[in-house]
PDB file of N, CA and C in Angstrom:
ATOM      1  N   MET A   1     -92.192 111.897  81.169  1.00 38.00           N
ATOM      2  CA  MET A   1     -92.868 110.889  80.378  1.00 38.00           C
ATOM      3  C   MET A   1     -94.362 111.166  80.311  1.00 38.00           C
ATOM      4  N   HIS A   2     -94.954 111.541  81.444  1.00 39.00           N
ATOM      5  CA  HIS A   2     -96.393 111.828  81.462  1.00 39.00           C
ATOM      6  C   HIS A   2     -96.731 112.970  80.513  1.00 39.00           C
ATOM      7  N   ARG A   3     -95.876 113.995  80.471  1.00 43.00           N
ATOM      8  CA  ARG A   3     -96.124 115.145  79.603  1.00 43.00           C
ATOM      9  C   ARG A   3     -96.165 114.727  78.132  1.00 43.00           C
ATOM     10  N   ALA A   4     -95.255 113.869  77.699  1.00 41.00           N
ATOM     11  CA  ALA A   4     -95.231 113.402  76.312  1.00 41.00           C
ATOM     12  C   ALA A   4     -96.500 112.619  75.997  1.00 41.00           C
ATOM     13  N   THR A   5     -96.952 111.795  76.915  1.00 37.00           N
ATOM     14  CA  THR A   5     -98.165 111.011  76.696  1.00 37.00           C
ATOM     15  C   THR A   5     -99.369 111.933  76.534  1.00 37.00           C
ATOM     16  N   ARG A   6     -99.456 112.960  77.379  1.00 41.00           N
ATOM     17  CA  ARG A   6    -100.573 113.902  77.305  1.00 41.00           C
ATOM     18  C   ARG A   6    -100.628 114.584  75.944  1.00 41.00           C
ATOM     19  N   ARG A   7     -99.484 114.929  75.393  1.00 42.00           N
ATOM     20  CA  ARG A   7     -99.457 115.604  74.101  1.00 42.00           C
ATOM     21  C   ARG A   7     -99.895 114.689  72.960  1.00 42.00           C
ATOM     22  N   THR A   8     -99.511 113.451  73.003  1.00 43.00           N
ATOM     23  CA  THR A   8     -99.787 112.566  71.881  1.00 43.00           C
ATOM     24  C   THR A   8    -101.254 112.149  71.802  1.00 43.00           C
ATOM     25  N   VAL A   9    -102.035 112.307  72.879  1.00 43.00           N
ATOM     26  CA  VAL A   9    -103.434 111.900  72.832  1.00 43.00           C
ATOM     27  C   VAL A   9    -104.341 112.994  72.257  1.00 43.00           C
ATOM     28  N   LYS A  10    -103.827 114.177  72.070  1.00 47.00           N
ATOM     29  CA  LYS A  10    -104.637 115.242  71.480  1.00 47.00           C
ATOM     30  C   LYS A  10    -104.951 114.913  70.023  1.00 47.00           C
ATOM     31  N   THR A  11    -106.108 115.353  69.558  1.00 50.00           N
ATOM     32  CA  THR A  11    -106.470 115.105  68.172  1.00 50.00           C
ATOM     33  C   THR A  11    -105.884 116.184  67.281  1.00 50.00           C
ATOM     34  N   ARG A  12    -105.810 115.884  65.999  1.00 52.00           N
ATOM     35  CA  ARG A  12    -105.260 116.846  65.048  1.00 52.00           C
ATOM     36  C   ARG A  12    -106.097 118.116  64.978  1.00 52.00           C
ATOM     37  N   ARG A  13    -107.365 118.072  65.386  1.00 63.00           N
ATOM     38  CA  ARG A  13    -108.212 119.261  65.357  1.00 63.00           C
ATOM     39  C   ARG A  13    -107.792 120.284  66.390  1.00 63.00           C
ATOM     40  N   ASP A  14    -106.968 119.898  67.349  1.00 87.00           N
ATOM     41  CA  ASP A  14    -106.543 120.810  68.406  1.00 87.00           C
ATOM     42  C   ASP A  14    -105.430 121.750  67.973  1.00 87.00           C
ATOM     43  N   TRP A  15    -104.903 121.597  66.776  1.00 88.00           N
ATOM     44  CA  TRP A  15    -103.840 122.464  66.264  1.00 88.00           C
ATOM     45  C   TRP A  15    -104.420 123.799  65.834  1.00 88.00           C
ATOM     46  N   SER A  16    -103.678 124.885  66.082  1.00 92.00           N
ATOM     47  CA  SER A  16    -104.080 126.200  65.595  1.00 92.00           C
ATOM     48  C   SER A  16    -102.826 127.021  65.317  1.00 92.00           C
ATOM     49  N   ILE A  17    -102.974 128.018  64.451  1.00 93.00           N
ATOM     50  CA  ILE A  17    -101.875 128.926  64.116  1.00 93.00           C
ATOM     51  C   ILE A  17    -102.311 130.318  64.521  1.00 93.00           C
ATOM     52  N   GLU A  18    -101.529 130.958  65.384  1.00 94.00           N
ATOM     53  CA  GLU A  18    -101.832 132.279  65.929  1.00 94.00           C
ATOM     54  C   GLU A  18    -100.991 133.334  65.225  1.00 94.00           C
ATOM     55  N   THR A  19    -101.632 134.334  64.661  1.00 92.00           N
ATOM     56  CA  THR A  19    -100.938 135.448  64.031  1.00 92.00           C
ATOM     57  C   THR A  19    -100.527 136.446  65.116  1.00 92.00           C
ATOM     58  N   LEU A  20     -99.287 136.895  65.070  1.00 90.00           N
ATOM     59  CA  LEU A  20     -98.779 137.839  66.056  1.00 90.00           C
ATOM     60  C   LEU A  20     -98.880 139.261  65.530  1.00 90.00           C
ATOM     61  N   SER A  21     -99.192 140.215  66.399  1.00 91.00           N
ATOM     62  CA  SER A  21     -99.301 141.610  65.980  1.00 91.00           C
ATOM     63  C   SER A  21     -97.939 142.293  65.912  1.00 91.00           C
ATOM     64  N   TYR A  22     -96.944 141.746  66.594  1.00 91.00           N
ATOM     65  CA  TYR A  22     -95.639 142.391  66.702  1.00 91.00           C
ATOM     66  C   TYR A  22     -94.551 141.731  65.861  1.00 91.00           C
ATOM     67  N   SER A  23     -94.890 140.682  65.112  1.00 91.00           N
ATOM     68  CA  SER A  23     -93.882 139.944  64.362  1.00 91.00           C
ATOM     69  C   SER A  23     -94.530 139.236  63.178  1.00 91.00           C
ATOM     70  N   PRO A  24     -93.780 139.039  62.093  1.00 92.00           N
ATOM     71  CA  PRO A  24     -94.329 138.259  60.977  1.00 92.00           C
ATOM     72  C   PRO A  24     -94.372 136.756  61.280  1.00 92.00           C
ATOM     73  N   SER A  25     -93.671 136.321  62.334  1.00 93.00           N
ATOM     74  CA  SER A  25     -93.706 134.916  62.737  1.00 93.00           C
ATOM     75  C   SER A  25     -95.070 134.598  63.339  1.00 93.00           C
ATOM     76  N   ARG A  26     -95.408 133.326  63.366  1.00 94.00           N
ATOM     77  CA  ARG A  26     -96.675 132.878  63.938  1.00 94.00           C
ATOM     78  C   ARG A  26     -96.410 131.791  64.958  1.00 94.00           C
ATOM     79  N   ILE A  27     -97.330 131.635  65.890  1.00 94.00           N
ATOM     80  CA  ILE A  27     -97.212 130.613  66.921  1.00 94.00           C
ATOM     81  C   ILE A  27     -98.141 129.461  66.574  1.00 94.00           C
ATOM     82  N   VAL A  28     -97.633 128.244  66.641  1.00 92.00           N
ATOM     83  CA  VAL A  28     -98.447 127.046  66.431  1.00 92.00           C
ATOM     84  C   VAL A  28     -98.750 126.475  67.808  1.00 92.00           C
ATOM     85  N   ARG A  29    -100.029 126.239  68.060  1.00 92.00           N
ATOM     86  CA  ARG A  29    -100.467 125.719  69.359  1.00 92.00           C
ATOM     87  C   ARG A  29    -101.108 124.346  69.187  1.00 92.00           C
ATOM     88  N   LEU A  30    -100.920 123.531  70.201  1.00 89.00           N
ATOM     89  CA  LEU A  30    -101.634 122.277  70.327  1.00 89.00           C
ATOM     90  C   LEU A  30    -102.477 122.456  71.575  1.00 89.00           C
ATOM     91  N   GLY A  31    -103.763 122.713  71.390  1.00 90.00           N
ATOM     92  CA  GLY A  31    -104.608 123.117  72.506  1.00 90.00           C
ATOM     93  C   GLY A  31    -104.151 124.491  72.966  1.00 90.00           C
ATOM     94  N   ASP A  32    -103.846 124.642  74.246  1.00 89.00           N
ATOM     95  CA  ASP A  32    -103.381 125.916  74.798  1.00 89.00           C
ATOM     96  C   ASP A  32    -101.865 126.049  74.819  1.00 89.00           C
ATOM     97  N   GLU A  33    -101.163 124.989  74.451  1.00 89.00           N
ATOM     98  CA  GLU A  33     -99.709 124.976  74.566  1.00 89.00           C
ATOM     99  C   GLU A  33     -99.021 125.423  73.274  1.00 89.00           C
ATOM    100  N   LYS A  34     -98.041 126.329  73.409  1.00 90.00           N
ATOM    101  CA  LYS A  34     -97.224 126.744  72.272  1.00 90.00           C
ATOM    102  C   LYS A  34     -96.259 125.614  71.956  1.00 90.00           C
ATOM    103  N   VAL A  35     -96.315 125.062  70.759  1.00 87.00           N
ATOM    104  CA  VAL A  35     -95.431 123.950  70.424  1.00 87.00           C
ATOM    105  C   VAL A  35     -94.458 124.260  69.291  1.00 87.00           C
ATOM    106  N   ALA A  36     -94.739 125.308  68.511  1.00 87.00           N
ATOM    107  CA  ALA A  36     -93.840 125.605  67.395  1.00 87.00           C
ATOM    108  C   ALA A  36     -93.942 127.071  67.009  1.00 87.00           C
ATOM    109  N   ILE A  37     -92.923 127.518  66.290  1.00 89.00           N
ATOM    110  CA  ILE A  37     -92.917 128.844  65.678  1.00 89.00           C
ATOM    111  C   ILE A  37     -92.907 128.626  64.174  1.00 89.00           C
ATOM    112  N   LEU A  38     -93.729 129.387  63.478  1.00 91.00           N
ATOM    113  CA  LEU A  38     -93.795 129.324  62.024  1.00 91.00           C
ATOM    114  C   LEU A  38     -93.204 130.613  61.474  1.00 91.00           C
ATOM    115  N   PHE A  39     -92.099 130.480  60.758  1.00 90.00           N
ATOM    116  CA  PHE A  39     -91.419 131.641  60.178  1.00 90.00           C
ATOM    117  C   PHE A  39     -91.834 131.789  58.719  1.00 90.00           C
ATOM    118  N   PRO A  40     -92.263 132.989  58.298  1.00 92.00           N
ATOM    119  CA  PRO A  40     -92.622 133.190  56.889  1.00 92.00           C
ATOM    120  C   PRO A  40     -91.367 133.199  56.019  1.00 92.00           C
ATOM    121  N   PRO A  41     -91.546 133.072  54.706  1.00 91.00           N
ATOM    122  CA  PRO A  41     -90.382 133.089  53.801  1.00 91.00           C
ATOM    123  C   PRO A  41     -89.623 134.408  53.899  1.00 91.00           C
ATOM    124  N   LEU A  42     -88.315 134.325  53.837  1.00 87.00           N
ATOM    125  CA  LEU A  42     -87.500 135.541  53.835  1.00 87.00           C
ATOM    126  C   LEU A  42     -87.501 136.193  52.463  1.00 87.00           C
ATOM    127  N   ASP A  43     -87.579 135.384  51.424  1.00 88.00           N
ATOM    128  CA  ASP A  43     -87.569 135.877  50.052  1.00 88.00           C
ATOM    129  C   ASP A  43     -88.838 135.422  49.345  1.00 88.00           C
ATOM    130  N   GLU A  44     -89.241 136.152  48.335  1.00 88.00           N
ATOM    131  CA  GLU A  44     -90.406 135.764  47.546  1.00 88.00           C
ATOM    132  C   GLU A  44     -90.183 134.366  46.975  1.00 88.00           C
ATOM    133  N   GLY A  45     -91.163 133.506  47.146  1.00 87.00           N
ATOM    134  CA  GLY A  45     -91.058 132.136  46.665  1.00 87.00           C
ATOM    135  C   GLY A  45     -90.324 131.203  47.623  1.00 87.00           C
ATOM    136  N   GLY A  46     -89.862 131.739  48.757  1.00 90.00           N
ATOM    137  CA  GLY A  46     -89.157 130.920  49.736  1.00 90.00           C
ATOM    138  C   GLY A  46     -90.117 130.051  50.529  1.00 90.00           C
ATOM    139  N   ALA A  47     -89.558 129.204  51.356  1.00 90.00           N
ATOM    140  CA  ALA A  47     -90.356 128.249  52.131  1.00 90.00           C
ATOM    141  C   ALA A  47     -90.735 128.822  53.498  1.00 90.00           C
ATOM    142  N   TRP A  48     -91.908 128.419  54.004  1.00 91.00           N
ATOM    143  CA  TRP A  48     -92.297 128.669  55.384  1.00 91.00           C
ATOM    144  C   TRP A  48     -91.527 127.659  56.229  1.00 91.00           C
ATOM    145  N   GLN A  49     -90.994 128.081  57.368  1.00 87.00           N
ATOM    146  CA  GLN A  49     -90.194 127.214  58.229  1.00 87.00           C
ATOM    147  C   GLN A  49     -90.916 126.991  59.555  1.00 87.00           C
ATOM    148  N   LEU A  50     -91.104 125.730  59.917  1.00 85.00           N
ATOM    149  CA  LEU A  50     -91.764 125.358  61.159  1.00 85.00           C
ATOM    150  C   LEU A  50     -90.707 124.773  62.091  1.00 85.00           C
ATOM    151  N   TYR A  51     -90.608 125.326  63.315  1.00 84.00           N
ATOM    152  CA  TYR A  51     -89.574 124.901  64.244  1.00 84.00           C
ATOM    153  C   TYR A  51     -90.157 124.794  65.646  1.00 84.00           C
ATOM    154  N   PRO A  52     -89.777 123.798  66.434  1.00 82.00           N
ATOM    155  CA  PRO A  52     -90.297 123.650  67.797  1.00 82.00           C
ATOM    156  C   PRO A  52     -90.108 124.927  68.625  1.00 82.00           C
ATOM    157  N   HIS A  53     -91.103 125.284  69.428  1.00 84.00           N
ATOM    158  CA  HIS A  53     -91.058 126.513  70.222  1.00 84.00           C
ATOM    159  C   HIS A  53     -90.048 126.373  71.358  1.00 84.00           C
ATOM    160  N   PRO A  54     -89.107 127.324  71.489  1.00 82.00           N
ATOM    161  CA  PRO A  54     -88.053 127.210  72.503  1.00 82.00           C
ATOM    162  C   PRO A  54     -88.559 127.329  73.944  1.00 82.00           C
ATOM    163  N   ASP A  55     -89.707 127.966  74.178  1.00 83.00           N
ATOM    164  CA  ASP A  55     -90.242 128.043  75.540  1.00 83.00           C
ATOM    165  C   ASP A  55     -90.725 126.678  76.007  1.00 83.00           C
ATOM    166  N   THR A  56     -91.269 125.900  75.098  1.00 80.00           N
ATOM    167  CA  THR A  56     -91.804 124.583  75.430  1.00 80.00           C
ATOM    168  C   THR A  56     -90.734 123.503  75.326  1.00 80.00           C
ATOM    169  N   PHE A  57     -89.838 123.634  74.365  1.00 75.00           N
ATOM    170  CA  PHE A  57     -88.782 122.654  74.128  1.00 75.00           C
ATOM    171  C   PHE A  57     -87.432 123.367  74.141  1.00 75.00           C
ATOM    172  N   PRO A  58     -86.940 123.757  75.318  1.00 72.00           N
ATOM    173  CA  PRO A  58     -85.688 124.514  75.398  1.00 72.00           C
ATOM    174  C   PRO A  58     -84.474 123.662  75.000  1.00 72.00           C
ATOM    175  N   GLY A  59     -83.439 124.348  74.576  1.00 64.00           N
ATOM    176  CA  GLY A  59     -82.209 123.656  74.195  1.00 64.00           C
ATOM    177  C   GLY A  59     -82.391 122.842  72.936  1.00 64.00           C
ATOM    178  N   LEU A  60     -81.602 121.820  72.806  1.00 51.00           N
ATOM    179  CA  LEU A  60     -81.671 120.976  71.623  1.00 51.00           C
ATOM    180  C   LEU A  60     -82.372 119.657  71.907  1.00 51.00           C
ATOM    181  N   ASN A  61     -83.001 119.518  73.082  1.00 56.00           N
ATOM    182  CA  ASN A  61     -83.679 118.289  73.435  1.00 56.00           C
ATOM    183  C   ASN A  61     -85.174 118.453  73.179  1.00 56.00           C
ATOM    184  N   PHE A  62     -85.690 117.802  72.155  1.00 61.00           N
ATOM    185  CA  PHE A  62     -87.098 117.928  71.781  1.00 61.00           C
ATOM    186  C   PHE A  62     -87.886 116.693  72.189  1.00 61.00           C
ATOM    187  N   GLU A  63     -87.465 116.045  73.275  1.00 66.00           N
ATOM    188  CA  GLU A  63     -88.167 114.864  73.755  1.00 66.00           C
ATOM    189  C   GLU A  63     -89.613 115.223  74.068  1.00 66.00           C
ATOM    190  N   GLY A  64     -90.537 114.412  73.578  1.00 67.00           N
ATOM    191  CA  GLY A  64     -91.954 114.653  73.827  1.00 67.00           C
ATOM    192  C   GLY A  64     -92.615 115.560  72.802  1.00 67.00           C
ATOM    193  N   LEU A  65     -91.898 115.938  71.768  1.00 68.00           N
ATOM    194  CA  LEU A  65     -92.463 116.793  70.728  1.00 68.00           C
ATOM    195  C   LEU A  65     -93.653 116.088  70.087  1.00 68.00           C
ATOM    196  N   PRO A  66     -94.823 116.724  70.035  1.00 70.00           N
ATOM    197  CA  PRO A  66     -96.013 116.042  69.516  1.00 70.00           C
ATOM    198  C   PRO A  66     -95.927 115.787  68.012  1.00 70.00           C
ATOM    199  N   ALA A  67     -96.469 114.658  67.582  1.00 70.00           N
ATOM    200  CA  ALA A  67     -96.555 114.349  66.152  1.00 70.00           C
ATOM    201  C   ALA A  67     -97.525 115.341  65.531  1.00 70.00           C
ATOM    202  N   PRO A  68     -97.317 115.801  64.334  1.00 69.00           N
ATOM    203  CA  PRO A  68     -96.319 115.348  63.362  1.00 69.00           C
ATOM    204  C   PRO A  68     -95.020 116.148  63.380  1.00 69.00           C
ATOM    205  N   LEU A  69     -94.808 117.010  64.374  1.00 69.00           N
ATOM    206  CA  LEU A  69     -93.580 117.798  64.422  1.00 69.00           C
ATOM    207  C   LEU A  69     -92.375 116.907  64.681  1.00 69.00           C
ATOM    208  N   GLN A  70     -91.228 117.330  64.189  1.00 63.00           N
ATOM    209  CA  GLN A  70     -89.974 116.611  64.373  1.00 63.00           C
ATOM    210  C   GLN A  70     -88.948 117.597  64.926  1.00 63.00           C
ATOM    211  N   PRO A  71     -87.847 117.129  65.511  1.00 57.00           N
ATOM    212  CA  PRO A  71     -86.849 118.031  66.095  1.00 57.00           C
ATOM    213  C   PRO A  71     -85.928 118.669  65.056  1.00 57.00           C
ATOM    214  N   GLU A  72     -86.501 119.359  64.130  1.00 62.00           N
ATOM    215  CA  GLU A  72     -85.730 120.013  63.075  1.00 62.00           C
ATOM    216  C   GLU A  72     -86.652 120.984  62.345  1.00 62.00           C
ATOM    217  N   PHE A  73     -86.069 121.848  61.539  1.00 66.00           N
ATOM    218  CA  PHE A  73     -86.894 122.725  60.729  1.00 66.00           C
ATOM    219  C   PHE A  73     -87.664 121.896  59.707  1.00 66.00           C
ATOM    220  N   LEU A  74     -88.900 122.254  59.489  1.00 76.00           N
ATOM    221  CA  LEU A  74     -89.713 121.653  58.429  1.00 76.00           C
ATOM    222  C   LEU A  74     -90.066 122.786  57.472  1.00 76.00           C
ATOM    223  N   ALA A  75     -89.855 122.585  56.179  1.00 84.00           N
ATOM    224  CA  ALA A  75     -90.106 123.624  55.184  1.00 84.00           C
ATOM    225  C   ALA A  75     -91.375 123.311  54.391  1.00 84.00           C
ATOM    226  N   PHE A  76     -92.163 124.345  54.122  1.00 88.00           N
ATOM    227  CA  PHE A  76     -93.410 124.221  53.370  1.00 88.00           C
ATOM    228  C   PHE A  76     -93.488 125.342  52.343  1.00 88.00           C
ATOM    229  N   PRO A  77     -94.081 125.080  51.164  1.00 90.00           N
ATOM    230  CA  PRO A  77     -94.132 126.102  50.120  1.00 90.00           C
ATOM    231  C   PRO A  77     -95.080 127.260  50.438  1.00 90.00           C
ATOM    232  N   ASP A  78     -96.114 127.032  51.269  1.00 91.00           N
ATOM    233  CA  ASP A  78     -97.055 128.107  51.583  1.00 91.00           C
ATOM    234  C   ASP A  78     -97.799 127.786  52.884  1.00 91.00           C
ATOM    235  N   LEU A  79     -98.538 128.771  53.400  1.00 91.00           N
ATOM    236  CA  LEU A  79     -99.264 128.612  54.652  1.00 91.00           C
ATOM    237  C   LEU A  79    -100.350 127.541  54.566  1.00 91.00           C
ATOM    238  N   PRO A  80    -101.139 127.443  53.481  1.00 91.00           N
ATOM    239  CA  PRO A  80    -102.126 126.355  53.409  1.00 91.00           C
ATOM    240  C   PRO A  80    -101.498 124.967  53.509  1.00 91.00           C
ATOM    241  N   GLU A  81    -100.281 124.812  53.018  1.00 90.00           N
ATOM    242  CA  GLU A  81     -99.599 123.517  53.113  1.00 90.00           C
ATOM    243  C   GLU A  81     -99.247 123.198  54.571  1.00 90.00           C
ATOM    244  N   VAL A  82     -98.870 124.213  55.352  1.00 88.00           N
ATOM    245  CA  VAL A  82     -98.618 124.024  56.782  1.00 88.00           C
ATOM    246  C   VAL A  82     -99.915 123.586  57.470  1.00 88.00           C
ATOM    247  N   GLU A  83    -101.014 124.258  57.133  1.00 88.00           N
ATOM    248  CA  GLU A  83    -102.314 123.922  57.720  1.00 88.00           C
ATOM    249  C   GLU A  83    -102.731 122.492  57.374  1.00 88.00           C
ATOM    250  N   ARG A  84    -102.486 122.058  56.155  1.00 88.00           N
ATOM    251  CA  ARG A  84    -102.797 120.679  55.762  1.00 88.00           C
ATOM    252  C   ARG A  84    -101.938 119.686  56.553  1.00 88.00           C
ATOM    253  N   PHE A  85    -100.660 120.007  56.726  1.00 84.00           N
ATOM    254  CA  PHE A  85     -99.742 119.147  57.473  1.00 84.00           C
ATOM    255  C   PHE A  85    -100.220 118.954  58.917  1.00 84.00           C
ATOM    256  N   LEU A  86    -100.707 120.029  59.532  1.00 85.00           N
ATOM    257  CA  LEU A  86    -101.170 119.957  60.919  1.00 85.00           C
ATOM    258  C   LEU A  86    -102.587 119.412  61.039  1.00 85.00           C
ATOM    259  N   GLY A  87    -103.286 119.281  59.914  1.00 84.00           N
ATOM    260  CA  GLY A  87    -104.661 118.786  59.958  1.00 84.00           C
ATOM    261  C   GLY A  87    -105.680 119.869  60.190  1.00 84.00           C
ATOM    262  N   ILE A  88    -105.266 121.131  60.117  1.00 83.00           N
ATOM    263  CA  ILE A  88    -106.192 122.256  60.270  1.00 83.00           C
ATOM    264  C   ILE A  88    -107.051 122.383  59.018  1.00 83.00           C
ATOM    265  N   ARG A  89    -106.434 122.164  57.879  1.00 72.00           N
ATOM    266  CA  ARG A  89    -107.109 122.242  56.584  1.00 72.00           C
ATOM    267  C   ARG A  89    -107.036 120.857  55.974  1.00 72.00           C
ATOM    268  N   ASP A  90    -108.187 120.244  55.721  1.00 65.00           N
ATOM    269  CA  ASP A  90    -108.206 118.848  55.294  1.00 65.00           C
ATOM    270  C   ASP A  90    -108.192 118.631  53.786  1.00 65.00           C
ATOM    271  N   GLU A  91    -108.585 119.625  53.019  1.00 59.00           N
ATOM    272  CA  GLU A  91    -108.680 119.388  51.582  1.00 59.00           C
ATOM    273  C   GLU A  91    -107.296 119.255  50.950  1.00 59.00           C
ATOM    274  N   ALA A  92    -107.248 118.518  49.883  1.00 55.00           N
ATOM    275  CA  ALA A  92    -105.994 118.316  49.142  1.00 55.00           C
ATOM    276  C   ALA A  92    -105.643 119.576  48.370  1.00 55.00           C
ATOM    277  N   PRO A  93    -104.376 119.767  48.037  1.00 51.00           N
ATOM    278  CA  PRO A  93    -103.994 120.935  47.235  1.00 51.00           C
ATOM    279  C   PRO A  93    -104.711 120.943  45.887  1.00 51.00           C
ATOM    280  N   THR A  94    -105.050 122.135  45.429  1.00 52.00           N
ATOM    281  CA  THR A  94    -105.704 122.285  44.151  1.00 52.00           C
ATOM    282  C   THR A  94    -104.695 122.081  43.026  1.00 52.00           C
ATOM    283  N   ALA A  95    -105.062 121.280  42.030  1.00 50.00           N
ATOM    284  CA  ALA A  95    -104.165 121.051  40.890  1.00 50.00           C
ATOM    285  C   ALA A  95    -104.051 122.322  40.061  1.00 50.00           C
ATOM    286  N   LEU A  96    -102.878 122.570  39.548  1.00 46.00           N
ATOM    287  CA  LEU A  96    -102.662 123.740  38.707  1.00 46.00           C
ATOM    288  C   LEU A  96    -103.240 123.502  37.323  1.00 46.00           C
ATOM    289  N   ALA A  97    -103.865 124.530  36.779  1.00 47.00           N
ATOM    290  CA  ALA A  97    -104.421 124.433  35.431  1.00 47.00           C
ATOM    291  C   ALA A  97    -103.296 124.433  34.409  1.00 47.00           C
ATOM    292  N   ALA A  98    -103.480 123.686  33.340  1.00 46.00           N
ATOM    293  CA  ALA A  98    -102.452 123.582  32.295  1.00 46.00           C
ATOM    294  C   ALA A  98    -102.455 124.797  31.418  1.00 46.00           C
TER     295      ALA A  98
END
């Protein structure tokens, strides 16, 4: 219970996305803790997939998962959208020109 409380008091500015040298996947951190894995699209135009990190949340029990993450895959159209979701990038998406 204490661990879940500690995670929820962190601010959204504590989120970061770490690029890996050995894999196209990325690590999402809340402070120093690995909390999620970000998988790039498998196909052109596919979605980025965000999933709780198995080292931090082993098995299928994601109790204490920090907000805004949920115990399931989350799909995003691109990396800037993931950053906006985590609060890393605050600006709204740019409207497409007609």
